[in-house]
Amino acid sequence: MKKKSIMKVSRGRLEDDKQKSEDSYEYLRVLRIMIPLIMIAILIVGIYFGYLSYKDNFVNLRNSDTLVASTEPEFSDEEKAYLLKIVNSGRPVDASFVPELSEYNGVQVSTLMVEDLENMLSDAKEAGMNIEVTSGYISYEEQSDVYNKAVKDYKKKKKCSTVKAEAAIKKTTPNAGESEQQTGLIVELTADTKGKFKNSAEFSWLMKNSVNYGFVLRYPDKENTGGLSYSPNLFRYVGEENAFSMRAYNMNLDEYVQYLNAQ
């Protein structure tokens, strides 16, 4: 009788162990299915909230450190194209090229930018930055005079040929028809920084906030098409949308226009 009882118990245990093994296998099989699904769900949720965070940060970037959030004016298709117009030795304009101009503090600038320029410098002043416009639109004839004088002075100082003088001067002073200031879309900005504008609080404020008003540094410290060297004072109006895109892509105007043309 004891042997039969032991055999029954052993069979019962075997059946229990088998059932437990099957249950364990089924549990592991379910886990293999559920874990990837849970991970995918977590990834989707992470992407969604990441997008919301990016969206909020982008909005905050556009409005950060500005006293009044700027609203980009409505531009026609022709005006939008004009905002991205590049002028240099490879893309010159003639003497008849004169944009629509308005006056800001005695300086002529493109009518397209005058309101945003005024808002930017007004907000800068409220932030404690006394930034001034020293030049804007320069006509073909005026640029010719500036260029020729610069070449003449360089020749006299360096005692070199006209060819060498022109090669040196063209890096900082374009010839007539090759200056983007003839578009009226560039302004020269400065402050009382004793010749150290690049290292000033005013320059830092502009680099951080100018995009909110549609302005970018025209000739940043990187290679510029047309051969012009770096200048911390020349800011170009391109409109708010273009300005933010250029910052996002880390492109200067030449690179940005080339990128758009390749699309």
PDB file of N, CA and C in Angstrom, residues 6 22 25 28 36 38 50 62 77 79 89-90 105 119 136 169 174 182 189 200 212 220 226 242 251-252:
ATOM      1  N   ILE A   6       3.097   6.143  -2.723  1.00  0.00           N
ATOM      2  CA  ILE A   6       4.266   6.900  -3.163  1.00  0.00           C
ATOM      3  C   ILE A   6       4.209   7.158  -4.641  1.00  0.00           C
ATOM      4  N   GLU A  22       4.857  24.569 -17.930  1.00  0.00           N
ATOM      5  CA  GLU A  22       4.065  25.130 -19.025  1.00  0.00           C
ATOM      6  C   GLU A  22       3.620  26.554 -18.708  1.00  0.00           C
ATOM      7  N   TYR A  25       6.598  28.830 -19.105  1.00  0.00           N
ATOM      8  CA  TYR A  25       6.899  29.048 -20.527  1.00  0.00           C
ATOM      9  C   TYR A  25       5.911  30.054 -21.128  1.00  0.00           C
ATOM     10  N   LEU A  28       6.756  33.546 -19.919  1.00  0.00           N
ATOM     11  CA  LEU A  28       7.912  34.097 -20.621  1.00  0.00           C
ATOM     12  C   LEU A  28       7.548  34.498 -22.049  1.00  0.00           C
ATOM     13  N   PRO A  36       8.598  44.349 -25.747  1.00  0.00           N
ATOM     14  CA  PRO A  36       8.821  45.239 -26.898  1.00  0.00           C
ATOM     15  C   PRO A  36       7.680  46.233 -27.100  1.00  0.00           C
ATOM     16  N   ILE A  38       5.703  47.483 -24.777  1.00  0.00           N
ATOM     17  CA  ILE A  38       5.813  48.501 -23.738  1.00  0.00           C
ATOM     18  C   ILE A  38       6.927  49.496 -24.076  1.00  0.00           C
ATOM     19  N   GLY A  50       8.777  65.060 -26.013  1.00  0.00           N
ATOM     20  CA  GLY A  50       9.971  65.751 -26.494  1.00  0.00           C
ATOM     21  C   GLY A  50       9.619  66.808 -27.510  1.00  0.00           C
ATOM     22  N   ARG A  62      12.077  82.567 -29.342  1.00  0.00           N
ATOM     23  CA  ARG A  62      11.664  83.680 -30.190  1.00  0.00           C
ATOM     24  C   ARG A  62      11.289  84.909 -29.363  1.00  0.00           C
ATOM     25  N   ASP A  77       5.487  88.493 -52.451  1.00  0.00           N
ATOM     26  CA  ASP A  77       6.468  87.549 -52.973  1.00  0.00           C
ATOM     27  C   ASP A  77       7.706  88.286 -53.485  1.00  0.00           C
ATOM     28  N   GLU A  79       8.821  91.166 -52.378  1.00  0.00           N
ATOM     29  CA  GLU A  79       9.563  91.662 -51.221  1.00  0.00           C
ATOM     30  C   GLU A  79      10.310  90.532 -50.523  1.00  0.00           C
ATOM     31  N   SER A  89      30.829  91.001 -55.748  1.00  0.00           N
ATOM     32  CA  SER A  89      31.569  91.138 -57.007  1.00  0.00           C
ATOM     33  C   SER A  89      31.056  90.200 -58.083  1.00  0.00           C
ATOM     34  N   GLY A  90      30.481  89.083 -57.673  1.00  0.00           N
ATOM     35  CA  GLY A  90      29.920  88.144 -58.644  1.00  0.00           C
ATOM     36  C   GLY A  90      28.476  88.430 -59.005  1.00  0.00           C
ATOM     37  N   ASN A 105      16.619 108.174 -37.849  1.00  0.00           N
ATOM     38  CA  ASN A 105      17.639 108.975 -37.155  1.00  0.00           C
ATOM     39  C   ASN A 105      18.689 109.538 -38.107  1.00  0.00           C
ATOM     40  N   ASN A 119      12.082  99.216 -33.569  1.00  0.00           N
ATOM     41  CA  ASN A 119      11.688  98.389 -32.422  1.00  0.00           C
ATOM     42  C   ASN A 119      12.897  97.754 -31.749  1.00  0.00           C
ATOM     43  N   GLY A 136      23.649 103.308 -43.360  1.00  0.00           N
ATOM     44  CA  GLY A 136      22.669 102.384 -43.916  1.00  0.00           C
ATOM     45  C   GLY A 136      22.859 102.308 -45.423  1.00  0.00           C
ATOM     46  N   ILE A 169      41.931  96.041 -50.350  1.00  0.00           N
ATOM     47  CA  ILE A 169      40.778  96.859 -49.976  1.00  0.00           C
ATOM     48  C   ILE A 169      39.461  96.121 -50.199  1.00  0.00           C
ATOM     49  N   PRO A 174      33.816  97.062 -50.619  1.00  0.00           N
ATOM     50  CA  PRO A 174      33.469  96.675 -51.991  1.00  0.00           C
ATOM     51  C   PRO A 174      33.534  97.867 -52.948  1.00  0.00           C
ATOM     52  N   GLN A 182      23.957  99.016 -50.908  1.00  0.00           N
ATOM     53  CA  GLN A 182      23.146  99.663 -51.940  1.00  0.00           C
ATOM     54  C   GLN A 182      21.717  99.124 -51.938  1.00  0.00           C
ATOM     55  N   LEU A 189      25.974  99.139 -37.105  1.00  0.00           N
ATOM     56  CA  LEU A 189      25.594  99.430 -35.726  1.00  0.00           C
ATOM     57  C   LEU A 189      26.838  99.555 -34.859  1.00  0.00           C
ATOM     58  N   SER A 200      31.667  93.732 -26.592  1.00  0.00           N
ATOM     59  CA  SER A 200      30.787  94.553 -25.752  1.00  0.00           C
ATOM     60  C   SER A 200      29.480  93.846 -25.404  1.00  0.00           C
ATOM     61  N   ASN A 212      14.980  88.210 -33.409  1.00  0.00           N
ATOM     62  CA  ASN A 212      13.588  88.504 -33.049  1.00  0.00           C
ATOM     63  C   ASN A 212      13.007  89.646 -33.865  1.00  0.00           C
ATOM     64  N   PRO A 220      29.635  87.107 -40.653  1.00  0.00           N
ATOM     65  CA  PRO A 220      30.114  86.491 -39.409  1.00  0.00           C
ATOM     66  C   PRO A 220      31.543  85.970 -39.550  1.00  0.00           C
ATOM     67  N   GLY A 226      31.979  86.173 -51.818  1.00  0.00           N
ATOM     68  CA  GLY A 226      32.266  87.534 -52.246  1.00  0.00           C
ATOM     69  C   GLY A 226      33.576  88.043 -51.689  1.00  0.00           C
ATOM     70  N   ASN A 242      13.271  84.154 -41.959  1.00  0.00           N
ATOM     71  CA  ASN A 242      14.589  83.799 -42.491  1.00  0.00           C
ATOM     72  C   ASN A 242      15.664  83.857 -41.416  1.00  0.00           C
ATOM     73  N   MET A 251      23.759  79.005 -40.517  1.00  0.00           N
ATOM     74  CA  MET A 251      24.211  79.420 -41.847  1.00  0.00           C
ATOM     75  C   MET A 251      24.307  80.934 -41.934  1.00  0.00           C
ATOM     76  N   ASN A 252      25.272  81.423 -42.702  1.00  0.00           N
ATOM     77  CA  ASN A 252      25.260  82.841 -43.041  1.00  0.00           C
ATOM     78  C   ASN A 252      24.332  83.036 -44.236  1.00  0.00           C
TER      79      ASN A 252
END
